[in-house]
Structure formats: structure tokens, C-alpha cells
mmCIF file of C-alpha atoms and ligand atoms in Angstrom:
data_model
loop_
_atom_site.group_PDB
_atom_site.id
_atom_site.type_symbol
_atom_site.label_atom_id
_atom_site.label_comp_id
_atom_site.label_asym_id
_atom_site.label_seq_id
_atom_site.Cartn_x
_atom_site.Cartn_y
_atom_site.Cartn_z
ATOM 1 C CA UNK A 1 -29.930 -44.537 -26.035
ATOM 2 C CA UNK A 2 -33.061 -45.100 -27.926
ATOM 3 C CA UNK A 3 -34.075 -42.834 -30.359
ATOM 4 C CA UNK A 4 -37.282 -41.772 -28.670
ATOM 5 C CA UNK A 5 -34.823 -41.106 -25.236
ATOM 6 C CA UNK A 6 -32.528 -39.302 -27.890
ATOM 7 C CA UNK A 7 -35.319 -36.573 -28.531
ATOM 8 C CA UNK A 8 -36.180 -36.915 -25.274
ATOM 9 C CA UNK A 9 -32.592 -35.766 -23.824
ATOM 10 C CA UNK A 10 -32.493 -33.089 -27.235
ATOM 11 C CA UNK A 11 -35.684 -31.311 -25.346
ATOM 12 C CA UNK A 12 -34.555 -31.212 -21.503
ATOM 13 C CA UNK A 13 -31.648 -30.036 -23.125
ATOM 14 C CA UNK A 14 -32.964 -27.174 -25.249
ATOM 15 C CA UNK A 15 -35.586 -26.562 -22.567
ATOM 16 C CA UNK A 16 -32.897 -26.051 -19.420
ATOM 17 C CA UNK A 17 -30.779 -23.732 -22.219
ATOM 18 C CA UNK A 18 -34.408 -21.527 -22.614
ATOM 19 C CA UNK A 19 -34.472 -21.123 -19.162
ATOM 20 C CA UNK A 20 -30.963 -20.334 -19.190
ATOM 21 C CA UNK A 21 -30.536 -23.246 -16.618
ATOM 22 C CA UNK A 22 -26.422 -23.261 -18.281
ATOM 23 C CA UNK A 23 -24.762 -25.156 -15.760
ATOM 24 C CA UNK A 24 -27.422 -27.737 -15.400
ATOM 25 C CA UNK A 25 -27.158 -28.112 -19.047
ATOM 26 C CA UNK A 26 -23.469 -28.566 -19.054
ATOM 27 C CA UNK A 27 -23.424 -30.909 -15.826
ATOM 28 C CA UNK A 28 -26.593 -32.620 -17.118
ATOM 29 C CA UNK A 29 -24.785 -35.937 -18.639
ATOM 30 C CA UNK A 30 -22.329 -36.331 -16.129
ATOM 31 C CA UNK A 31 -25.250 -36.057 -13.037
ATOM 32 C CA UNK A 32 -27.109 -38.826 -15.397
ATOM 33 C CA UNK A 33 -24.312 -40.546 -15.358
ATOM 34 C CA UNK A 34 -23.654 -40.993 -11.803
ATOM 35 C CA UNK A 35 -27.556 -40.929 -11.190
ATOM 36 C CA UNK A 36 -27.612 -44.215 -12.726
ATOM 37 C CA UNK A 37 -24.419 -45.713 -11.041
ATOM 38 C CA UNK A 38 -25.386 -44.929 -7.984
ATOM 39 C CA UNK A 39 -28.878 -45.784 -8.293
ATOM 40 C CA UNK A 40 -30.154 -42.548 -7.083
ATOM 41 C CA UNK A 41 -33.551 -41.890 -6.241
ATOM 42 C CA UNK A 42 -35.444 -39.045 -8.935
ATOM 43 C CA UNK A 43 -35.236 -36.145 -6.331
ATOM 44 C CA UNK A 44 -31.405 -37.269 -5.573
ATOM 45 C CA UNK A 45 -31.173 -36.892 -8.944
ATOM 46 C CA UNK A 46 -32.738 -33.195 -9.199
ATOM 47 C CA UNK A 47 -30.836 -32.342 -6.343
ATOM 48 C CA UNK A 48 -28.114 -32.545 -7.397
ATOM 49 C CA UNK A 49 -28.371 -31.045 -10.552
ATOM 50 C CA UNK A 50 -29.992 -27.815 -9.171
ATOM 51 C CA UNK A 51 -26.989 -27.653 -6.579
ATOM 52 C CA UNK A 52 -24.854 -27.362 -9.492
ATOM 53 C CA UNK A 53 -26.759 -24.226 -11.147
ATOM 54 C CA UNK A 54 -26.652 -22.802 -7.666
ATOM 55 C CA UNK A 55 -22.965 -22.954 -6.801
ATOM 56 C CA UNK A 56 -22.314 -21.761 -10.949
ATOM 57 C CA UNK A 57 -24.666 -19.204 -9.263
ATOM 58 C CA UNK A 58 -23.003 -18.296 -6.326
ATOM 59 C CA UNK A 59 -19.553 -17.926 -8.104
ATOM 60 C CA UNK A 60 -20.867 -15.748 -10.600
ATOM 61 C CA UNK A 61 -22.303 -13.200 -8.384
ATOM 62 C CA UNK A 62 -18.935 -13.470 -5.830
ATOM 63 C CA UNK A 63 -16.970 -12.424 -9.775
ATOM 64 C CA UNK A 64 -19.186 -9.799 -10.655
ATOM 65 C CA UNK A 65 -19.443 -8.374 -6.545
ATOM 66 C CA UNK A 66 -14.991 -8.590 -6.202
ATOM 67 C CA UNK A 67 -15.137 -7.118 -9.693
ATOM 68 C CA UNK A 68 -17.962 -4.104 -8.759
ATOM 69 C CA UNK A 69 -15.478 -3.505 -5.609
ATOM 70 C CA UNK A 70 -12.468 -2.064 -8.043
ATOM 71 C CA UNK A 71 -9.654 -3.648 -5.666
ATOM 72 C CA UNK A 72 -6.436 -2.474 -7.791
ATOM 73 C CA UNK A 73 -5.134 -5.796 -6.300
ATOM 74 C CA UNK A 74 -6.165 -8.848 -5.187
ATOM 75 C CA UNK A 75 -4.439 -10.401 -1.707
ATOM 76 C CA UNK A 76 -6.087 -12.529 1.502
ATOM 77 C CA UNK A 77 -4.959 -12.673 5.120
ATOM 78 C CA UNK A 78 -3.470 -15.745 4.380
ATOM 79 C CA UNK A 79 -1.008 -14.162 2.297
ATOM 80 C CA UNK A 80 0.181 -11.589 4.968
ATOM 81 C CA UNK A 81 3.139 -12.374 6.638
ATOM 82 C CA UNK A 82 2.120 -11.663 10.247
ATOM 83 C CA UNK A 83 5.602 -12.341 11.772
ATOM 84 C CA UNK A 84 6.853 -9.887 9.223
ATOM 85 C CA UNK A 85 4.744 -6.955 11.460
ATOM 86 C CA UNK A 86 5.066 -8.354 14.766
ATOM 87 C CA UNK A 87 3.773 -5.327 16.363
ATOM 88 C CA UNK A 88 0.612 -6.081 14.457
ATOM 89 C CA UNK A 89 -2.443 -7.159 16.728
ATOM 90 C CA UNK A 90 -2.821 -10.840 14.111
ATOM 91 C CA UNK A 91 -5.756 -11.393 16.580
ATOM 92 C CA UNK A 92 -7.144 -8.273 16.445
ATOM 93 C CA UNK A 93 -7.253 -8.592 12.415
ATOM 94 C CA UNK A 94 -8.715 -11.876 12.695
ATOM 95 C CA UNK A 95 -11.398 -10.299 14.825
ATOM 96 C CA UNK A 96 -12.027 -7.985 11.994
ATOM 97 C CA UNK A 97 -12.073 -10.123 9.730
ATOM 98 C CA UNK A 98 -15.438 -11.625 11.114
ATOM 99 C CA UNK A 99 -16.980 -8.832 9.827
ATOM 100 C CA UNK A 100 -18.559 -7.786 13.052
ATOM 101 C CA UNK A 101 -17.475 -4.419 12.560
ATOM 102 C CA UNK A 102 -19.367 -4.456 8.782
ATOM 103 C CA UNK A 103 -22.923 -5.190 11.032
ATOM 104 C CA UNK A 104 -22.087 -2.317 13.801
ATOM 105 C CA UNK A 105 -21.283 0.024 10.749
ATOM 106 C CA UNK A 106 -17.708 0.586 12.760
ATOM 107 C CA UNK A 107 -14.951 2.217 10.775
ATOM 108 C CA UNK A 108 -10.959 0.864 11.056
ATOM 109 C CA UNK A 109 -8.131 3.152 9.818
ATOM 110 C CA UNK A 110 -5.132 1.395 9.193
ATOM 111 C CA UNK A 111 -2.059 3.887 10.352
ATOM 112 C CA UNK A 112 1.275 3.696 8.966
ATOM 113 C CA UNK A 113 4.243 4.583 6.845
ATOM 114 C CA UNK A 114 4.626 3.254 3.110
ATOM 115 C CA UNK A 115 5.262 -0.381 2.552
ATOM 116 C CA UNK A 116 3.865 -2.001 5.715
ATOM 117 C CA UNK A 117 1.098 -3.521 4.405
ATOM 118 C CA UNK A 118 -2.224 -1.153 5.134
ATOM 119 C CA UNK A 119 -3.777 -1.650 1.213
ATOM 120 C CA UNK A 120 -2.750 -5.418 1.525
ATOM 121 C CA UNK A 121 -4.999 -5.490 4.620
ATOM 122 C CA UNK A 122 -7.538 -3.381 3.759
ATOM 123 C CA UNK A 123 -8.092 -5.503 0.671
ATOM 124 C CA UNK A 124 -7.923 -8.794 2.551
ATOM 125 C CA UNK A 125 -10.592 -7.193 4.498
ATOM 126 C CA UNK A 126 -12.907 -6.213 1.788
ATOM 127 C CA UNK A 127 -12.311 -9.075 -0.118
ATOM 128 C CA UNK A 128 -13.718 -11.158 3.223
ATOM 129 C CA UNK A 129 -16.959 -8.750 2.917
ATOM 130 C CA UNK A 130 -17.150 -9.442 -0.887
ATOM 131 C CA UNK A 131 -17.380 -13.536 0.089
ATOM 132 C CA UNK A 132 -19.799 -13.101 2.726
ATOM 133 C CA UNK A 133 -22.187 -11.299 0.450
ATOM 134 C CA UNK A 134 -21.415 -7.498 1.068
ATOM 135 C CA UNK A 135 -21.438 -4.838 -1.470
ATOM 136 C CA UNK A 136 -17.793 -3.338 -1.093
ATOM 137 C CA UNK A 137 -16.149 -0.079 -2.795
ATOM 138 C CA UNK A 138 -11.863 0.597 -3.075
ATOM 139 C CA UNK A 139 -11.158 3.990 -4.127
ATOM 140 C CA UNK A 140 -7.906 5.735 -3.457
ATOM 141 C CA UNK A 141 -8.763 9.749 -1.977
ATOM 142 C CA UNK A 142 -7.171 11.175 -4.523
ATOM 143 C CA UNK A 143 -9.117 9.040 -6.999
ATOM 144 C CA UNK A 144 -12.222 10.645 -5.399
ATOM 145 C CA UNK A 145 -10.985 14.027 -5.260
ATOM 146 C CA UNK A 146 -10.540 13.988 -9.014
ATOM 147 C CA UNK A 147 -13.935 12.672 -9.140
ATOM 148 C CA UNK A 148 -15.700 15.376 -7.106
ATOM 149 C CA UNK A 149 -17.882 18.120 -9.432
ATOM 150 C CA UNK A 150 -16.661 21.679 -8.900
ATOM 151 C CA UNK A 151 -19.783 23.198 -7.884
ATOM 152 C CA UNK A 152 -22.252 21.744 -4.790
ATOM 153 C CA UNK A 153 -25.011 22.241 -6.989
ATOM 154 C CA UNK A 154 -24.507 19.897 -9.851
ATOM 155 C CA UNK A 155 -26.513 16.989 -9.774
ATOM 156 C CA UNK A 156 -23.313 14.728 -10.203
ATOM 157 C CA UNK A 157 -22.394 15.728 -6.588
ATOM 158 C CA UNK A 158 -25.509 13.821 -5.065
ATOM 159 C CA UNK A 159 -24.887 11.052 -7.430
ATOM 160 C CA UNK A 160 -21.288 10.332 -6.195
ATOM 161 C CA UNK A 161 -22.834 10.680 -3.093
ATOM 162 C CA UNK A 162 -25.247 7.934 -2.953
ATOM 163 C CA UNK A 163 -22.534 6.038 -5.418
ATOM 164 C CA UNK A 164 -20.204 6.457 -2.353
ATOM 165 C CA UNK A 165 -23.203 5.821 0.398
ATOM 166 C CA UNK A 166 -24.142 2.749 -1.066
ATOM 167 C CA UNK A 167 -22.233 -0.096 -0.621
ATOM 168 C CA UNK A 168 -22.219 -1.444 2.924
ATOM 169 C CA UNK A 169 -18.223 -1.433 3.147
ATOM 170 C CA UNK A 170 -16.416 1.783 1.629
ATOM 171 C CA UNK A 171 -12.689 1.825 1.390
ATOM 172 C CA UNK A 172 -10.838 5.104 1.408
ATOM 173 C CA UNK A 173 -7.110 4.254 0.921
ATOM 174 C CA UNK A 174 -4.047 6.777 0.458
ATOM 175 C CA UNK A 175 -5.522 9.290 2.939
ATOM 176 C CA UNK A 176 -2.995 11.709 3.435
ATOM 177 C CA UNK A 177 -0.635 11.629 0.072
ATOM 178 C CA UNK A 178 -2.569 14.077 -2.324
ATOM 179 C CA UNK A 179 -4.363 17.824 -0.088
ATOM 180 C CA UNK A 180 -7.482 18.362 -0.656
ATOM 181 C CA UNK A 181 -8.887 21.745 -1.404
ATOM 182 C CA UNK A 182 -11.869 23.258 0.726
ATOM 183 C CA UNK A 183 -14.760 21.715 -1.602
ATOM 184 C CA UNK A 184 -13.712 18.449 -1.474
ATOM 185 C CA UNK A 185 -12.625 18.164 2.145
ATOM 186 C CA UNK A 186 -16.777 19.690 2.331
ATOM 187 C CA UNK A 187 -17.482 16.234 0.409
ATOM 188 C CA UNK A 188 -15.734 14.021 2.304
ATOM 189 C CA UNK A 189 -17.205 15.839 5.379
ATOM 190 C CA UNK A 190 -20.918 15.056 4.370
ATOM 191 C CA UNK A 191 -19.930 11.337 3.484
ATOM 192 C CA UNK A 192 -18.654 10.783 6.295
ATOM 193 C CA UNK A 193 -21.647 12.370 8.037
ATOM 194 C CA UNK A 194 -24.102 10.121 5.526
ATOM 195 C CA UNK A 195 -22.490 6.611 6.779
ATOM 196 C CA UNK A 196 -21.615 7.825 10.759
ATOM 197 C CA UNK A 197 -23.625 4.690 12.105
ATOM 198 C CA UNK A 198 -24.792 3.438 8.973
ATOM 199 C CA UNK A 199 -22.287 2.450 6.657
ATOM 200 C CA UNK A 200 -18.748 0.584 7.901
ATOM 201 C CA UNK A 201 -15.581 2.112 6.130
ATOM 202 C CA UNK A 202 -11.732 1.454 6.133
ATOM 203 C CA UNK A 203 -9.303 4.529 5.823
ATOM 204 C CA UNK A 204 -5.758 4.100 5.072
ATOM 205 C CA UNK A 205 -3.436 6.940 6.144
ATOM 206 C CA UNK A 206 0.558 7.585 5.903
ATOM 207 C CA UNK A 207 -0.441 10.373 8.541
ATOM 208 C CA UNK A 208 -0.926 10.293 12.440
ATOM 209 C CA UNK A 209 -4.288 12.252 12.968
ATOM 210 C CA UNK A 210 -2.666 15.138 14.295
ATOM 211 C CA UNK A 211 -1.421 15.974 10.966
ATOM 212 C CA UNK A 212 -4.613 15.134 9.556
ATOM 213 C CA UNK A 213 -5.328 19.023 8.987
ATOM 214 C CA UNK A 214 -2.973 19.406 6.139
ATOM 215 C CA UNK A 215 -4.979 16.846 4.255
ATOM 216 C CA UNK A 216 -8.253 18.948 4.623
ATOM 217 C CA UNK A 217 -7.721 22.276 3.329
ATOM 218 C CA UNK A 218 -5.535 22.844 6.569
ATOM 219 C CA UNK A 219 -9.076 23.200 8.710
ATOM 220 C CA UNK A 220 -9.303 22.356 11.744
ATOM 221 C CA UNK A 221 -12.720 22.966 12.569
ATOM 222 C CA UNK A 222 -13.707 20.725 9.850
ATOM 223 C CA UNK A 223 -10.481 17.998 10.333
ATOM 224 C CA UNK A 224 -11.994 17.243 14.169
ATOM 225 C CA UNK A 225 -15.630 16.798 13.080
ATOM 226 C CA UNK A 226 -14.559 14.075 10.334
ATOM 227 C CA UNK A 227 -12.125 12.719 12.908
ATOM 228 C CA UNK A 228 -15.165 12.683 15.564
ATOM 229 C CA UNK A 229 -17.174 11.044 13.512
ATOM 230 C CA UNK A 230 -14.788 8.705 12.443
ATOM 231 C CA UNK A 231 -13.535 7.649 15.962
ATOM 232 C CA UNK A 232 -16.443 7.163 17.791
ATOM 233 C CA UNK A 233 -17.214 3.588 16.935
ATOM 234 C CA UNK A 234 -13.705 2.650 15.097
ATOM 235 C CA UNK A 235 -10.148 0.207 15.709
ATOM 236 C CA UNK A 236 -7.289 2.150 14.753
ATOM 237 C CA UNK A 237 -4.223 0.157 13.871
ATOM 238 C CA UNK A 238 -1.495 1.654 14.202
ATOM 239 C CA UNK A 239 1.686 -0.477 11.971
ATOM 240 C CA UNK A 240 4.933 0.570 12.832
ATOM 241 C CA UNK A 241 6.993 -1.616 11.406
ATOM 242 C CA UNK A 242 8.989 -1.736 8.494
ATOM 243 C CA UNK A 243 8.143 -1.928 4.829
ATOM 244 C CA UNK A 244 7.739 -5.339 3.767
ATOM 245 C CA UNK A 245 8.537 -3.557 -0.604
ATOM 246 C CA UNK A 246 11.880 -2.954 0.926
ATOM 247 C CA UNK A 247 12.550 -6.036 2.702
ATOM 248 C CA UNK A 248 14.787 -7.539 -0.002
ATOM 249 C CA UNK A 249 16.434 -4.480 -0.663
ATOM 250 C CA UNK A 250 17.282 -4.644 3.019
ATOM 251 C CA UNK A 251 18.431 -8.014 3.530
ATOM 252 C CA UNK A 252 20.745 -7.352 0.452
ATOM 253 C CA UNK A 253 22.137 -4.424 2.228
ATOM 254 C CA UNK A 254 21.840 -1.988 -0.632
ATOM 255 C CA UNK A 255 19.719 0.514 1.876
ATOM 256 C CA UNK A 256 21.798 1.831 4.682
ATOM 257 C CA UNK A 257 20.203 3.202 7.955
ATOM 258 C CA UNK A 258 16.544 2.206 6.717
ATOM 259 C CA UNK A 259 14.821 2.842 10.244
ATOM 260 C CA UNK A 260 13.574 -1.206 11.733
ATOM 261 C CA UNK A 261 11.303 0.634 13.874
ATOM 262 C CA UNK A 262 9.391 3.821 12.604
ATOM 263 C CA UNK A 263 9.491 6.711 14.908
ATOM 264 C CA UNK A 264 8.073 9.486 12.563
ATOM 265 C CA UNK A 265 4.176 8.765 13.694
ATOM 266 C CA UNK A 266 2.463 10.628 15.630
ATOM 267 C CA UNK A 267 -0.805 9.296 15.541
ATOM 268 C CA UNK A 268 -1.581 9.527 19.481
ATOM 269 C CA UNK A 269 -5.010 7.524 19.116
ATOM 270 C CA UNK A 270 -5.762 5.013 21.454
ATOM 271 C CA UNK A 271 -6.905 2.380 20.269
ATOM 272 C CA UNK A 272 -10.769 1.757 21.119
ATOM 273 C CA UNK A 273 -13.511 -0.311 20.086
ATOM 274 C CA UNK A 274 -16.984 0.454 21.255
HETATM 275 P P1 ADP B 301 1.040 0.175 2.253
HETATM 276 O O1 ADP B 301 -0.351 0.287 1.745
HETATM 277 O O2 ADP B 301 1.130 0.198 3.746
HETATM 278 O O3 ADP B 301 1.980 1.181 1.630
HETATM 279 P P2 ADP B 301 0.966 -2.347 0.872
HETATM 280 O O4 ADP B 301 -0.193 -2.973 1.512
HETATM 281 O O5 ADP B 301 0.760 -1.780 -0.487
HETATM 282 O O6 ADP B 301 1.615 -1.239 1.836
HETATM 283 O O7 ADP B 301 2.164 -3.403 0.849
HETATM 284 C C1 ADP B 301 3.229 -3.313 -0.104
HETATM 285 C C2 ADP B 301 3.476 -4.683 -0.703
HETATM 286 O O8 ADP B 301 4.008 -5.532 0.281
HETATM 287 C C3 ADP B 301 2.201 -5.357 -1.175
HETATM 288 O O9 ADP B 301 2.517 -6.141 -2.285
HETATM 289 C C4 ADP B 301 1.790 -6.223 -0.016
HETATM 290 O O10 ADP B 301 1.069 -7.353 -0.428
HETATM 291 C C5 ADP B 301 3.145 -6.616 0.561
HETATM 292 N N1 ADP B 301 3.100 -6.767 2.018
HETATM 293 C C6 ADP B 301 3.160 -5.797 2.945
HETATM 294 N N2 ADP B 301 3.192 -6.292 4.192
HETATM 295 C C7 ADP B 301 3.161 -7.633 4.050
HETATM 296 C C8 ADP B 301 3.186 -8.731 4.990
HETATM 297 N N3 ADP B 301 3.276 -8.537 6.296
HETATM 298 N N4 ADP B 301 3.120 -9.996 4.481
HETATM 299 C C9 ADP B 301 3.052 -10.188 3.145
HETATM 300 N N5 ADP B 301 3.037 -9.214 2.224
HETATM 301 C C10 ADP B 301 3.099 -7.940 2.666
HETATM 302 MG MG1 MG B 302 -1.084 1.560 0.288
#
């Protein structure tokens, strides 16, 4: 390199670095390299060097978006064991997972005992809206409980609100484990009423709907309006299988009488899409 192409390269260097251009500056001398192998034309040349600060791009904002989303975890569809769940719809799931149901603002709630695999596919889920570009939120109910103010007034209540509004795919998981008392069941009631037909959500829930009073404040009244809401454009999956955490334990034999099929659900929802 002359020393006149020296300062030359110094100030495209310095320059993309102002312009905070970072991965062109990084992929800058290997692109020059192959530009002049290959003989490429100038705008091959620019091409291909912008295509690089794009996809650092892309890959970047994907990080920060899965990040924003709080999954506690971090598992695809490919890594569920279909045959595991063979009662499981895998077509139906694969359906979902075109993210139709993101578009038509449906809601899915994912029914079953502990173990068979509702988080894993409620994350697999999200994590397929988080690559397509969506704006996803995980939070666990009793996670939001805790996080609800104690008095309808205070301005954090409208905050959460829109906080829990926002993003076009909200996950609710562990429906059903922790009661609510009457003031937050009231805030889950007016989310739910804030994204009917706007904003898609997952729920995950140990509990068939007919128990689904105890969770809110044991009432009813208010139990069937979320649950109308909730059903009207929705898939309910119901997984009765067994828990894949115990599966070792079971094939070693050290749990006796472990149920193969659960019977304890009594989640009478038909399944219906709209
Ligand atoms: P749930 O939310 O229904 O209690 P999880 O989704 O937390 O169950 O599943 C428990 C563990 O078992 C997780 O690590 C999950 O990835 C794994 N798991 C559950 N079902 C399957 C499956 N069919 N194939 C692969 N892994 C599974
Ligand atoms: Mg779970």
C-alpha cells in the first residue's frame, strides 16, 4: 500500500467509525480483499459492505428485542419432543407458529398439568414473534400480581397498563398457581379488555377453566367476562400428557403409579379458532 492509499484507508476508516458504521469498519479489509480477487465492480463492492452493517444490524436489534421479552428461558420448537406429547396437535403448533394468530390479535392458552411442556411452548412461540420482528412480553401472573399498585388511582396503575398493552404479543404464564385478590383480578380484567381484538396473548394455566374462579378472587361474574373475552377469537390446547421433568425419574422407576394419562382436567373447552 502506498503511503498516500495508507492515509487514504486511515480516513474511510476513521470516517465509517464517526458514523458509527462498526461492522463496515471491522469487515472493511476483508470485503477489499475479496473486492479485488474477484474483480468486483465499485457498487459490488459497496454492496457488500453495507450488507454487512445491515445483518450486524439486524442481529443486534433481534438481541436487544429476545432480551426486552424477559423469557426466563430460552427453547425453539425444534427442541420439543413432539412424540413425547403425542396427544399434542404438532400441526396445529406449527400453524401457530406462523404467527397468523399475532396479525388477528387471537389469544392461545396452553392447558395442562406441570411438566408437559406449556412454558417450553409458549416460549418457542414468542421467541418465533421476537425473529419476525414483534415486540413480545413473558411475565409469570404472579410476577404481575406483585407488580400491581394497591390503589386504582396511582398513576403506576396506567403505566403497567400501557407497559402491559404494548407489545404486540403478551405472555401470561403460571395462570392458576398463586389467587389473586379482588384488585388485581380488576387489573387483569381491564387488560384483557384493552387487547380483546387488538393485542394477541398466550396464557398458560395448570387449571381447566371451570376452576378458573378460584384464581380471580373466587368471582364469577368477573371469571366469565375475562374468559369471554379471552375465548372468542382463541386455540386452546389442551396437553394431557405426562411430564416430560419426570420422564427420567420414570423410566428409572423411582416414581410408582405416576398417572401416563392425566385425568384431573377439567377444562371442557372446545377447541375453536375463528
Ligand atoms: P410446564 O410449563 O407445562 O410445567 P415446561 O414447559 O416448563 O412445563 O417443561 C418442563 C421442562 O421439560 C422444560 O425444560 C421443557 O423444555 C421440557 N419439556 C417439556 N415437554 C417437552 C417436550 N415434549 N420435548 C422436549 N422438552 C420438553
Ligand atoms: Mg410452566
Amino acid at each position: 500500500m502506498t503511503s498516500e492509499a495508507g492515509v487514504n484507508y486511515l480516513v474511510v476508516q476513521e470516517n465509517l467509525e464517526r458514523l458509527k458504521l462498526t461492522q463496515m469498519v471491522s469487515a472493511l479489509d476483508r470485503i477489499a480483499e475479496e473486492a479485488s480477487q474477484g474483480q468486483w465492480s465499485y457498487i459490488e463492492f459497496l454492496g457488500k459492505l453495507l450488507e454487512e452493517e445491515m445483518t450486524a444490524r439486524q442481529e443486534r436489534r433481534m438481541a436487544i428485542r429476545q432480551r426486552m421479552s424477559r423469557f426466563p428461558w430460552v427453547k425453539t420448537l425444534d427442541q420439543f419432543d413432539f412424540s413425547f406429547q403425542p396427544g399434542l396437535d404438532e400441526r396445529k403448533i406449527r400453524e401457530l407458529a406462523t404467527l397468523r394468530f399475532i396479525e388477528k390479535a387471537e389469544t392461545i392458552l396452553l392447558i395442562g398439568p406441570p411438566g408437559v411442556g406449556k412454558t417450553h411452548l409458549a416460549i418457542a412461540l414468542g421467541l418465533e414473534a421476537v425473529r419476525a420482528g414483534y415486540a413480545v412480553y413473558f411475565i409469570t401472573l404472579s410476577e404481575l400480581a406483585e407488580q400491581i399498585p394497591r390503589e386504582k388511582t396511582d398513576p403506576l396503575w396506567s403505566e403497567k397498563m400501557r407497559a402491559l398493552t404494548y407489545p404486540r404479543l403478551l405472555i401470561i404464564d403460571e395462570v392458576g398457581y398463586v389467587p389473586l385478590d379482588s384488585l388485581a383480578s380488576y387489573f387483569l380484567f381491564s387488560l384483557v379488555c384493552r387487547r380483546y381484538e387488538k393485542g394477541a396473548m398466550i396464557w398458560t394455566s395448570n387449571k381447566g377453566f371451570a376452576e378458573w374462579s378460584t384464581i380471580f378472587a373466587g368471582d364469577e361474574v368477573l371469571t366469565t367476562a375475562i374468559l369471554d373475552r379471552l375465548l372468542h377469537h382463541s386455540t386452546v390446547i389442551n396437553i394431557r400428557g405426562r411430564s416430560y421433568r419426570l420422564r427420567e425419574k420414570i423410566q428409572a422407576g423411582s416414581i410408582v403409579g405416576y398417572p401416563t394419562v392425566s385425568t384431573n382436567l377439567t377444562a371442557d373447552a372446545k377447541e375453536k379458532t375463528r
